[in-house]
């Protein structure tokens, strides 16, 4: 189960809406081993595409270094789908490299959706999302 604060949920949705019609993407970092998303990090969709996202490679390197220094890891990796349901595409599945991460998809299609998945070795498993006011 993904447990996420209302503030982080709202920030992910706002980023998705702001970047439309292109897909938005980003990370929510958290302390290593905690499974707790804490630090919202919106990323640039280097593909600037309504059907595909790609982190900017320099921005990704900077973030990786920053997270190592802070003792963090990618707890949530998110992106939006602007015209399709919030379910990982074949491309999303093939690019999923973080087996411990929650892959959040936000759909801005006719029916809004905020869904979370685990993707391990090409296997997609949907998980519940619990939105809380705080982690305390």
mmCIF file of N, CA and C in Angstrom:
data_model
loop_
_atom_site.group_PDB
_atom_site.id
_atom_site.type_symbol
_atom_site.label_atom_id
_atom_site.label_comp_id
_atom_site.label_asym_id
_atom_site.label_seq_id
_atom_site.Cartn_x
_atom_site.Cartn_y
_atom_site.Cartn_z
ATOM 1 N N UNK A 1 0.838 -1.184 0.000
ATOM 2 C CA UNK A 1 0.000 0.000 0.000
ATOM 3 C C UNK A 1 0.882 1.245 0.000
ATOM 4 N N UNK A 2 0.478 2.228 -0.806
ATOM 5 C CA UNK A 2 1.133 3.520 -0.781
ATOM 6 C C UNK A 2 0.385 4.415 0.190
ATOM 7 N N UNK A 3 1.092 4.921 1.184
ATOM 8 C CA UNK A 3 0.536 5.921 2.088
ATOM 9 C C UNK A 3 1.223 7.235 1.749
ATOM 10 N N UNK A 4 0.421 8.247 1.441
ATOM 11 C CA UNK A 4 0.950 9.534 0.988
ATOM 12 C C UNK A 4 0.138 10.658 1.612
ATOM 13 N N UNK A 5 0.809 11.783 1.904
ATOM 14 C CA UNK A 5 0.086 12.900 2.507
ATOM 15 C C UNK A 5 -0.781 13.608 1.470
ATOM 16 N N UNK A 6 -1.809 14.250 1.966
ATOM 17 C CA UNK A 6 -2.699 15.027 1.091
ATOM 18 C C UNK A 6 -1.913 16.091 0.335
ATOM 19 N N UNK A 7 -0.953 16.727 0.999
ATOM 20 C CA UNK A 7 -0.141 17.757 0.356
ATOM 21 C C UNK A 7 0.627 17.194 -0.848
ATOM 22 N N UNK A 8 1.279 16.046 -0.675
ATOM 23 C CA UNK A 8 2.028 15.450 -1.781
ATOM 24 C C UNK A 8 1.088 15.008 -2.905
ATOM 25 N N UNK A 9 -0.033 14.416 -2.545
ATOM 26 C CA UNK A 9 -1.050 14.018 -3.523
ATOM 27 C C UNK A 9 -1.455 15.233 -4.354
ATOM 28 N N UNK A 10 -1.780 16.338 -3.662
ATOM 29 C CA UNK A 10 -2.221 17.555 -4.352
ATOM 30 C C UNK A 10 -1.128 18.120 -5.259
ATOM 31 N N UNK A 11 0.116 18.048 -4.826
ATOM 32 C CA UNK A 11 1.221 18.583 -5.624
ATOM 33 C C UNK A 11 1.453 17.744 -6.885
ATOM 34 N N UNK A 12 1.317 16.429 -6.781
ATOM 35 C CA UNK A 12 1.450 15.568 -7.956
ATOM 36 C C UNK A 12 0.349 15.886 -8.967
ATOM 37 N N UNK A 13 -0.890 15.988 -8.481
ATOM 38 C CA UNK A 13 -2.020 16.291 -9.361
ATOM 39 C C UNK A 13 -1.846 17.666 -10.008
ATOM 40 N N UNK A 14 -1.431 18.666 -9.231
ATOM 41 C CA UNK A 14 -1.234 20.017 -9.773
ATOM 42 C C UNK A 14 -0.154 20.023 -10.848
ATOM 43 N N UNK A 15 0.918 19.256 -10.643
ATOM 44 C CA UNK A 15 1.976 19.177 -11.652
ATOM 45 C C UNK A 15 1.430 18.547 -12.932
ATOM 46 N N UNK A 16 0.652 17.484 -12.796
ATOM 47 C CA UNK A 16 0.056 16.836 -13.967
ATOM 48 C C UNK A 16 -0.824 17.813 -14.739
ATOM 49 N N UNK A 17 -1.628 18.573 -14.024
ATOM 50 C CA UNK A 17 -2.528 19.528 -14.671
ATOM 51 C C UNK A 17 -1.749 20.671 -15.323
ATOM 52 N N UNK A 18 -0.686 21.135 -14.669
ATOM 53 C CA UNK A 18 0.093 22.256 -15.198
ATOM 54 C C UNK A 18 0.839 21.892 -16.474
ATOM 55 N N UNK A 19 1.306 20.652 -16.578
ATOM 56 C CA UNK A 19 2.091 20.248 -17.744
ATOM 57 C C UNK A 19 1.238 19.760 -18.914
ATOM 58 N N UNK A 20 -0.054 19.564 -18.692
ATOM 59 C CA UNK A 20 -0.927 19.117 -19.776
ATOM 60 C C UNK A 20 -0.893 20.150 -20.898
ATOM 61 N N UNK A 21 -0.894 19.729 -22.151
ATOM 62 C CA UNK A 21 -1.243 18.398 -22.633
ATOM 63 C C UNK A 21 -0.078 17.399 -22.623
ATOM 64 N N UNK A 22 1.132 17.835 -22.250
ATOM 65 C CA UNK A 22 2.239 16.882 -22.162
ATOM 66 C C UNK A 22 2.156 16.096 -20.861
ATOM 67 N N UNK A 23 2.790 14.934 -20.851
ATOM 68 C CA UNK A 23 2.868 14.151 -19.620
ATOM 69 C C UNK A 23 3.805 14.854 -18.648
ATOM 70 N N UNK A 24 3.416 14.876 -17.388
ATOM 71 C CA UNK A 24 4.263 15.386 -16.311
ATOM 72 C C UNK A 24 4.974 14.194 -15.695
ATOM 73 N N UNK A 25 6.108 14.452 -15.041
ATOM 74 C CA UNK A 25 6.814 13.366 -14.381
ATOM 75 C C UNK A 25 7.633 13.915 -13.221
ATOM 76 N N UNK A 26 7.942 13.038 -12.290
ATOM 77 C CA UNK A 26 8.743 13.447 -11.153
ATOM 78 C C UNK A 26 8.918 12.324 -10.158
ATOM 79 N N UNK A 27 9.463 12.702 -9.016
ATOM 80 C CA UNK A 27 9.825 11.759 -7.967
ATOM 81 C C UNK A 27 9.364 12.330 -6.633
ATOM 82 N N UNK A 28 9.028 11.450 -5.714
ATOM 83 C CA UNK A 28 8.891 11.852 -4.316
ATOM 84 C C UNK A 28 9.919 11.020 -3.560
ATOM 85 N N UNK A 29 10.923 11.710 -3.043
ATOM 86 C CA UNK A 29 12.011 11.047 -2.327
ATOM 87 C C UNK A 29 11.630 10.865 -0.865
ATOM 88 N N UNK A 30 12.289 9.899 -0.233
ATOM 89 C CA UNK A 30 12.084 9.664 1.183
ATOM 90 C C UNK A 30 13.308 9.002 1.773
ATOM 91 N N UNK A 31 13.391 8.957 3.090
ATOM 92 C CA UNK A 31 14.542 8.332 3.729
ATOM 93 C C UNK A 31 14.715 6.885 3.262
ATOM 94 N N UNK A 32 15.967 6.496 3.009
ATOM 95 C CA UNK A 32 16.245 5.131 2.566
ATOM 96 C C UNK A 32 15.619 4.121 3.515
ATOM 97 N N UNK A 33 14.933 3.132 2.922
ATOM 98 C CA UNK A 33 14.359 2.046 3.694
ATOM 99 C C UNK A 33 13.085 2.382 4.449
ATOM 100 N N UNK A 34 12.583 3.600 4.313
ATOM 101 C CA UNK A 34 11.404 4.011 5.092
ATOM 102 C C UNK A 34 10.080 3.745 4.390
ATOM 103 N N UNK A 35 10.091 3.682 3.062
ATOM 104 C CA UNK A 35 8.872 3.580 2.250
ATOM 105 C C UNK A 35 7.933 4.756 2.526
ATOM 106 N N UNK A 36 8.511 5.903 2.922
ATOM 107 C CA UNK A 36 7.691 7.074 3.249
ATOM 108 C C UNK A 36 8.035 8.240 2.318
ATOM 109 N N UNK A 37 7.133 8.584 1.396
ATOM 110 C CA UNK A 37 7.375 9.710 0.500
ATOM 111 C C UNK A 37 7.331 11.023 1.283
ATOM 112 N N UNK A 38 8.373 11.846 1.097
ATOM 113 C CA UNK A 38 8.436 13.093 1.856
ATOM 114 C C UNK A 38 8.765 14.313 1.007
ATOM 115 N N UNK A 39 9.715 14.198 0.080
ATOM 116 C CA UNK A 39 10.206 15.386 -0.632
ATOM 117 C C UNK A 39 9.796 15.333 -2.096
ATOM 118 N N UNK A 40 8.916 16.256 -2.465
ATOM 119 C CA UNK A 40 8.375 16.358 -3.819
ATOM 120 C C UNK A 40 9.423 16.954 -4.751
ATOM 121 N N UNK A 41 9.712 16.236 -5.852
ATOM 122 C CA UNK A 41 10.716 16.694 -6.817
ATOM 123 C C UNK A 41 10.115 16.599 -8.225
ATOM 124 N N UNK A 42 9.480 17.676 -8.696
ATOM 125 C CA UNK A 42 8.974 17.649 -10.070
ATOM 126 C C UNK A 42 10.149 17.663 -11.032
ATOM 127 N N UNK A 43 10.028 16.908 -12.108
ATOM 128 C CA UNK A 43 11.100 16.810 -13.092
ATOM 129 C C UNK A 43 10.597 17.363 -14.432
ATOM 130 N N UNK A 44 11.542 17.678 -15.278
ATOM 131 C CA UNK A 44 11.233 18.112 -16.626
ATOM 132 C C UNK A 44 11.001 16.880 -17.492
ATOM 133 N N UNK A 45 9.917 16.861 -18.228
ATOM 134 C CA UNK A 45 9.718 15.805 -19.218
ATOM 135 C C UNK A 45 10.531 16.194 -20.452
ATOM 136 N N UNK A 46 11.715 15.618 -20.562
ATOM 137 C CA UNK A 46 12.624 15.965 -21.660
ATOM 138 C C UNK A 46 12.023 15.611 -23.016
ATOM 139 N N UNK A 47 11.099 14.654 -23.053
ATOM 140 C CA UNK A 47 10.454 14.281 -24.315
ATOM 141 C C UNK A 47 9.421 15.315 -24.742
ATOM 142 N N UNK A 48 8.911 16.089 -23.799
ATOM 143 C CA UNK A 48 7.865 17.089 -24.066
ATOM 144 C C UNK A 48 6.792 16.501 -24.979
ATOM 145 N N UNK A 49 6.214 15.400 -24.490
ATOM 146 C CA UNK A 49 5.282 14.627 -25.303
ATOM 147 C C UNK A 49 3.993 14.354 -24.535
ATOM 148 N N UNK A 50 2.859 14.309 -25.231
ATOM 149 C CA UNK A 50 1.603 13.936 -24.582
ATOM 150 C C UNK A 50 1.444 12.420 -24.425
ATOM 151 N N UNK A 51 2.391 11.636 -24.957
ATOM 152 C CA UNK A 51 2.251 10.178 -24.905
ATOM 153 C C UNK A 51 3.463 9.461 -24.315
ATOM 154 N N UNK A 52 4.464 10.207 -23.861
ATOM 155 C CA UNK A 52 5.687 9.589 -23.375
ATOM 156 C C UNK A 52 6.375 10.557 -22.425
ATOM 157 N N UNK A 53 7.044 10.016 -21.403
ATOM 158 C CA UNK A 53 7.845 10.883 -20.544
ATOM 159 C C UNK A 53 9.263 10.335 -20.460
ATOM 160 N N UNK A 54 10.178 11.247 -20.240
ATOM 161 C CA UNK A 54 11.577 10.886 -20.076
ATOM 162 C C UNK A 54 12.217 11.931 -19.171
ATOM 163 N N UNK A 55 12.834 11.487 -18.078
ATOM 164 C CA UNK A 55 13.545 12.424 -17.218
ATOM 165 C C UNK A 55 14.722 13.017 -17.992
ATOM 166 N N UNK A 56 14.980 14.291 -17.792
ATOM 167 C CA UNK A 56 16.169 14.915 -18.330
ATOM 168 C C UNK A 56 17.383 14.253 -17.677
ATOM 169 N N UNK A 57 18.333 13.780 -18.475
ATOM 170 C CA UNK A 57 19.448 12.987 -17.943
ATOM 171 C C UNK A 57 20.306 13.777 -16.953
ATOM 172 N N UNK A 58 20.561 15.039 -17.212
ATOM 173 C CA UNK A 58 21.366 15.842 -16.287
ATOM 174 C C UNK A 58 20.611 16.089 -14.982
ATOM 175 N N UNK A 59 19.326 16.331 -15.098
ATOM 176 C CA UNK A 59 18.500 16.539 -13.905
ATOM 177 C C UNK A 59 18.447 15.247 -13.076
ATOM 178 N N UNK A 60 18.375 14.102 -13.750
ATOM 179 C CA UNK A 60 18.344 12.807 -13.070
ATOM 180 C C UNK A 60 19.662 12.553 -12.332
ATOM 181 N N UNK A 61 20.784 12.856 -12.966
ATOM 182 C CA UNK A 61 22.087 12.686 -12.313
ATOM 183 C C UNK A 61 22.205 13.579 -11.091
ATOM 184 N N UNK A 62 21.759 14.827 -11.208
ATOM 185 C CA UNK A 62 21.803 15.754 -10.085
ATOM 186 C C UNK A 62 20.942 15.246 -8.924
ATOM 187 N N UNK A 63 19.754 14.760 -9.256
ATOM 188 C CA UNK A 63 18.859 14.246 -8.228
ATOM 189 C C UNK A 63 19.444 13.009 -7.558
ATOM 190 N N UNK A 64 20.001 12.092 -8.337
ATOM 191 C CA UNK A 64 20.602 10.886 -7.765
ATOM 192 C C UNK A 64 21.704 11.240 -6.771
ATOM 193 N N UNK A 65 22.557 12.175 -7.145
ATOM 194 C CA UNK A 65 23.648 12.615 -6.259
ATOM 195 C C UNK A 65 23.082 13.256 -4.990
ATOM 196 N N UNK A 66 22.098 14.116 -5.172
ATOM 197 C CA UNK A 66 21.469 14.800 -4.042
ATOM 198 C C UNK A 66 20.825 13.803 -3.078
ATOM 199 N N UNK A 67 20.127 12.812 -3.622
ATOM 200 C CA UNK A 67 19.480 11.815 -2.761
ATOM 201 C C UNK A 67 20.517 10.988 -2.003
ATOM 202 N N UNK A 68 21.600 10.606 -2.647
ATOM 203 C CA UNK A 68 22.669 9.871 -1.946
ATOM 204 C C UNK A 68 23.207 10.679 -0.781
ATOM 205 N N UNK A 69 23.446 11.974 -1.022
ATOM 206 C CA UNK A 69 23.978 12.845 0.031
ATOM 207 C C UNK A 69 23.003 13.000 1.192
ATOM 208 N N UNK A 70 21.721 12.956 0.909
ATOM 209 C CA UNK A 70 20.689 13.151 1.930
ATOM 210 C C UNK A 70 20.206 11.835 2.546
ATOM 211 N N UNK A 71 20.741 10.710 2.067
ATOM 212 C CA UNK A 71 20.284 9.420 2.569
ATOM 213 C C UNK A 71 18.859 9.098 2.151
ATOM 214 N N UNK A 72 18.528 9.469 0.927
ATOM 215 C CA UNK A 72 17.182 9.271 0.409
ATOM 216 C C UNK A 72 17.186 8.287 -0.760
ATOM 217 N N UNK A 73 15.973 7.862 -1.099
ATOM 218 C CA UNK A 73 15.764 7.049 -2.288
ATOM 219 C C UNK A 73 14.454 7.471 -2.942
ATOM 220 N N UNK A 74 14.242 6.988 -4.165
ATOM 221 C CA UNK A 74 12.993 7.269 -4.868
ATOM 222 C C UNK A 74 11.902 6.377 -4.282
ATOM 223 N N UNK A 75 11.008 6.971 -3.528
ATOM 224 C CA UNK A 75 9.905 6.204 -2.953
ATOM 225 C C UNK A 75 8.747 6.152 -3.947
ATOM 226 N N UNK A 76 8.482 7.280 -4.599
ATOM 227 C CA UNK A 76 7.430 7.365 -5.619
ATOM 228 C C UNK A 76 8.055 7.903 -6.899
ATOM 229 N N UNK A 77 7.739 7.244 -7.997
ATOM 230 C CA UNK A 77 8.067 7.753 -9.327
ATOM 231 C C UNK A 77 6.711 7.958 -10.008
ATOM 232 N N UNK A 78 6.425 9.206 -10.394
ATOM 233 C CA UNK A 78 5.088 9.468 -10.933
ATOM 234 C C UNK A 78 5.163 10.057 -12.334
ATOM 235 N N UNK A 79 4.086 9.838 -13.053
ATOM 236 C CA UNK A 79 3.873 10.545 -14.312
ATOM 237 C C UNK A 79 2.388 10.552 -14.631
ATOM 238 N N UNK A 80 2.033 11.358 -15.603
ATOM 239 C CA UNK A 80 0.620 11.477 -15.958
ATOM 240 C C UNK A 80 0.362 10.882 -17.331
ATOM 241 N N UNK A 81 -0.874 10.483 -17.514
ATOM 242 C CA UNK A 81 -1.390 10.105 -18.832
ATOM 243 C C UNK A 81 -2.477 11.125 -19.137
ATOM 244 N N UNK A 82 -2.358 11.784 -20.259
ATOM 245 C CA UNK A 82 -3.288 12.870 -20.551
ATOM 246 C C UNK A 82 -4.545 12.428 -21.298
ATOM 247 N N UNK A 83 -4.485 11.262 -21.943
ATOM 248 C CA UNK A 83 -5.637 10.828 -22.737
ATOM 249 C C UNK A 83 -6.027 9.376 -22.501
ATOM 250 N N UNK A 84 -5.284 8.678 -21.656
ATOM 251 C CA UNK A 84 -5.577 7.264 -21.409
ATOM 252 C C UNK A 84 -5.687 7.013 -19.909
ATOM 253 N N UNK A 85 -6.136 5.813 -19.567
ATOM 254 C CA UNK A 85 -6.300 5.487 -18.157
ATOM 255 C C UNK A 85 -4.952 5.458 -17.436
ATOM 256 N N UNK A 86 -5.009 5.506 -16.122
ATOM 257 C CA UNK A 86 -3.800 5.483 -15.290
ATOM 258 C C UNK A 86 -3.378 4.029 -15.081
ATOM 259 N N UNK A 87 -2.755 3.470 -16.106
ATOM 260 C CA UNK A 87 -2.223 2.113 -16.043
ATOM 261 C C UNK A 87 -0.912 2.109 -16.819
ATOM 262 N N UNK A 88 0.115 1.443 -16.314
ATOM 263 C CA UNK A 88 1.417 1.470 -16.991
ATOM 264 C C UNK A 88 1.350 0.917 -18.418
ATOM 265 N N UNK A 89 1.914 1.684 -19.341
ATOM 266 C CA UNK A 89 1.999 1.230 -20.733
ATOM 267 C C UNK A 89 3.134 0.215 -20.854
ATOM 268 N N UNK A 90 3.238 -0.423 -21.988
ATOM 269 C CA UNK A 90 4.354 -1.352 -22.217
ATOM 270 C C UNK A 90 5.695 -0.633 -22.059
ATOM 271 N N UNK A 91 5.759 0.606 -22.536
ATOM 272 C CA UNK A 91 6.990 1.393 -22.392
ATOM 273 C C UNK A 91 7.268 1.675 -20.913
ATOM 274 N N UNK A 92 6.242 2.079 -20.165
ATOM 275 C CA UNK A 92 6.404 2.335 -18.728
ATOM 276 C C UNK A 92 6.967 1.096 -18.025
ATOM 277 N N UNK A 93 6.429 -0.053 -18.372
ATOM 278 C CA UNK A 93 6.845 -1.308 -17.737
ATOM 279 C C UNK A 93 8.298 -1.634 -18.097
ATOM 280 N N UNK A 94 8.643 -1.450 -19.362
ATOM 281 C CA UNK A 94 10.002 -1.795 -19.783
ATOM 282 C C UNK A 94 11.046 -0.854 -19.183
ATOM 283 N N UNK A 95 10.658 0.370 -18.849
ATOM 284 C CA UNK A 95 11.596 1.339 -18.292
ATOM 285 C C UNK A 95 11.656 1.315 -16.763
ATOM 286 N N UNK A 96 10.756 0.582 -16.120
ATOM 287 C CA UNK A 96 10.706 0.544 -14.648
ATOM 288 C C UNK A 96 11.947 -0.165 -14.110
ATOM 289 N N UNK A 97 12.816 0.596 -13.446
ATOM 290 C CA UNK A 97 14.089 0.062 -12.961
ATOM 291 C C UNK A 97 14.215 0.046 -11.441
ATOM 292 N N UNK A 98 13.207 0.514 -10.720
ATOM 293 C CA UNK A 98 13.271 0.614 -9.259
ATOM 294 C C UNK A 98 12.240 -0.328 -8.639
ATOM 295 N N UNK A 99 12.634 -1.557 -8.323
ATOM 296 C CA UNK A 99 11.653 -2.524 -7.821
ATOM 297 C C UNK A 99 11.019 -2.135 -6.487
ATOM 298 N N UNK A 100 11.659 -1.263 -5.711
ATOM 299 C CA UNK A 100 11.090 -0.849 -4.430
ATOM 300 C C UNK A 100 10.192 0.363 -4.508
ATOM 301 N N UNK A 101 10.127 0.993 -5.683
ATOM 302 C CA UNK A 101 9.363 2.233 -5.825
ATOM 303 C C UNK A 101 7.882 1.971 -6.058
ATOM 304 N N UNK A 102 7.096 2.954 -5.661
ATOM 305 C CA UNK A 102 5.675 3.004 -6.012
ATOM 306 C C UNK A 102 5.594 3.807 -7.311
ATOM 307 N N UNK A 103 5.022 3.221 -8.341
ATOM 308 C CA UNK A 103 4.850 3.917 -9.613
ATOM 309 C C UNK A 103 3.437 4.486 -9.647
ATOM 310 N N UNK A 104 3.344 5.801 -9.503
ATOM 311 C CA UNK A 104 2.048 6.478 -9.466
ATOM 312 C C UNK A 104 1.736 7.024 -10.845
ATOM 313 N N UNK A 105 0.529 6.767 -11.286
ATOM 314 C CA UNK A 105 0.036 7.319 -12.541
ATOM 315 C C UNK A 105 -1.213 8.129 -12.268
ATOM 316 N N UNK A 106 -1.233 9.312 -12.855
ATOM 317 C CA UNK A 106 -2.387 10.200 -12.763
ATOM 318 C C UNK A 106 -2.975 10.314 -14.162
ATOM 319 N N UNK A 107 -4.256 10.026 -14.297
ATOM 320 C CA UNK A 107 -4.909 10.167 -15.588
ATOM 321 C C UNK A 107 -5.747 11.431 -15.589
ATOM 322 N N UNK A 108 -5.555 12.229 -16.625
ATOM 323 C CA UNK A 108 -6.347 13.442 -16.815
ATOM 324 C C UNK A 108 -7.383 13.239 -17.910
ATOM 325 N N UNK A 109 -7.583 11.978 -18.303
ATOM 326 C CA UNK A 109 -8.578 11.668 -19.325
ATOM 327 C C UNK A 109 -9.964 11.970 -18.766
ATOM 328 N N UNK A 110 -10.990 11.532 -19.446
ATOM 329 C CA UNK A 110 -12.361 11.854 -19.042
ATOM 330 C C UNK A 110 -12.632 11.539 -17.580
ATOM 331 N N UNK A 111 -12.132 10.402 -17.104
ATOM 332 C CA UNK A 111 -12.312 10.029 -15.698
ATOM 333 C C UNK A 111 -10.974 10.172 -14.982
ATOM 334 N N UNK A 112 -10.870 11.159 -14.084
ATOM 335 C CA UNK A 112 -9.631 11.377 -13.339
ATOM 336 C C UNK A 112 -9.295 10.133 -12.527
ATOM 337 N N UNK A 113 -8.011 9.759 -12.513
ATOM 338 C CA UNK A 113 -7.553 8.621 -11.722
ATOM 339 C C UNK A 113 -6.196 8.930 -11.109
ATOM 340 N N UNK A 114 -5.985 8.438 -9.893
ATOM 341 C CA UNK A 114 -4.693 8.493 -9.204
ATOM 342 C C UNK A 114 -4.473 7.084 -8.692
ATOM 343 N N UNK A 115 -3.550 6.355 -9.349
ATOM 344 C CA UNK A 115 -3.350 4.941 -9.019
ATOM 345 C C UNK A 115 -1.871 4.669 -8.784
ATOM 346 N N UNK A 116 -1.596 3.638 -7.989
ATOM 347 C CA UNK A 116 -0.220 3.268 -7.677
ATOM 348 C C UNK A 116 0.007 1.795 -8.001
ATOM 349 N N UNK A 117 1.223 1.525 -8.484
ATOM 350 C CA UNK A 117 1.587 0.173 -8.901
ATOM 351 C C UNK A 117 2.997 -0.153 -8.420
ATOM 352 N N UNK A 118 3.231 -1.430 -8.242
ATOM 353 C CA UNK A 118 4.587 -1.949 -8.102
ATOM 354 C C UNK A 118 4.889 -2.625 -9.422
ATOM 355 N N UNK A 119 6.099 -2.403 -9.935
ATOM 356 C CA UNK A 119 6.510 -3.029 -11.189
ATOM 357 C C UNK A 119 7.842 -3.709 -10.931
ATOM 358 N N UNK A 120 7.821 -5.030 -10.926
ATOM 359 C CA UNK A 120 9.023 -5.816 -10.643
ATOM 360 C C UNK A 120 9.180 -6.875 -11.729
ATOM 361 N N UNK A 121 10.309 -6.843 -12.412
ATOM 362 C CA UNK A 121 10.595 -7.812 -13.474
ATOM 363 C C UNK A 121 9.465 -7.903 -14.500
ATOM 364 N N UNK A 122 8.906 -6.745 -14.852
ATOM 365 C CA UNK A 122 7.854 -6.700 -15.860
ATOM 366 C C UNK A 122 6.474 -7.058 -15.372
ATOM 367 N N UNK A 123 6.342 -7.399 -14.088
ATOM 368 C CA UNK A 123 5.033 -7.750 -13.530
ATOM 369 C C UNK A 123 4.448 -6.524 -12.833
ATOM 370 N N UNK A 124 3.236 -6.155 -13.219
ATOM 371 C CA UNK A 124 2.554 -4.984 -12.682
ATOM 372 C C UNK A 124 1.527 -5.428 -11.650
ATOM 373 N N UNK A 125 1.611 -4.849 -10.457
ATOM 374 C CA UNK A 125 0.659 -5.145 -9.399
ATOM 375 C C UNK A 125 0.105 -3.830 -8.866
ATOM 376 N N UNK A 126 -1.201 -3.646 -8.982
ATOM 377 C CA UNK A 126 -1.808 -2.436 -8.429
ATOM 378 C C UNK A 126 -1.881 -2.564 -6.916
ATOM 379 N N UNK A 127 -1.737 -1.431 -6.243
ATOM 380 C CA UNK A 127 -1.802 -1.410 -4.793
ATOM 381 C C UNK A 127 -2.742 -0.294 -4.344
ATOM 382 N N UNK A 128 -3.329 -0.434 -3.157
ATOM 383 C CA UNK A 128 -4.192 0.636 -2.647
ATOM 384 C C UNK A 128 -3.383 1.900 -2.354
ATOM 385 N N UNK A 129 -4.068 3.039 -2.404
ATOM 386 C CA UNK A 129 -3.476 4.328 -2.043
ATOM 387 C C UNK A 129 -4.244 4.871 -0.849
ATOM 388 N N UNK A 130 -3.507 5.192 0.206
ATOM 389 C CA UNK A 130 -4.110 5.794 1.394
ATOM 390 C C UNK A 130 -3.576 7.220 1.507
ATOM 391 N N UNK A 131 -4.485 8.193 1.481
ATOM 392 C CA UNK A 131 -4.104 9.595 1.608
ATOM 393 C C UNK A 131 -4.367 10.020 3.042
ATOM 394 N N UNK A 132 -3.326 10.574 3.684
ATOM 395 C CA UNK A 132 -3.408 10.954 5.095
ATOM 396 C C UNK A 132 -3.035 12.426 5.247
ATOM 397 N N UNK A 133 -3.458 13.028 6.352
ATOM 398 C CA UNK A 133 -3.079 14.410 6.638
ATOM 399 C C UNK A 133 -1.601 14.521 6.972
ATOM 400 N N UNK A 134 -1.093 13.570 7.736
ATOM 401 C CA UNK A 134 0.336 13.543 8.093
ATOM 402 C C UNK A 134 0.708 12.111 8.440
ATOM 403 N N UNK A 135 2.008 11.868 8.578
ATOM 404 C CA UNK A 135 2.473 10.540 8.912
ATOM 405 C C UNK A 135 2.530 10.293 10.416
ATOM 406 N N UNK A 136 2.224 11.322 11.214
ATOM 407 C CA UNK A 136 2.304 11.168 12.668
ATOM 408 C C UNK A 136 1.030 10.557 13.211
#
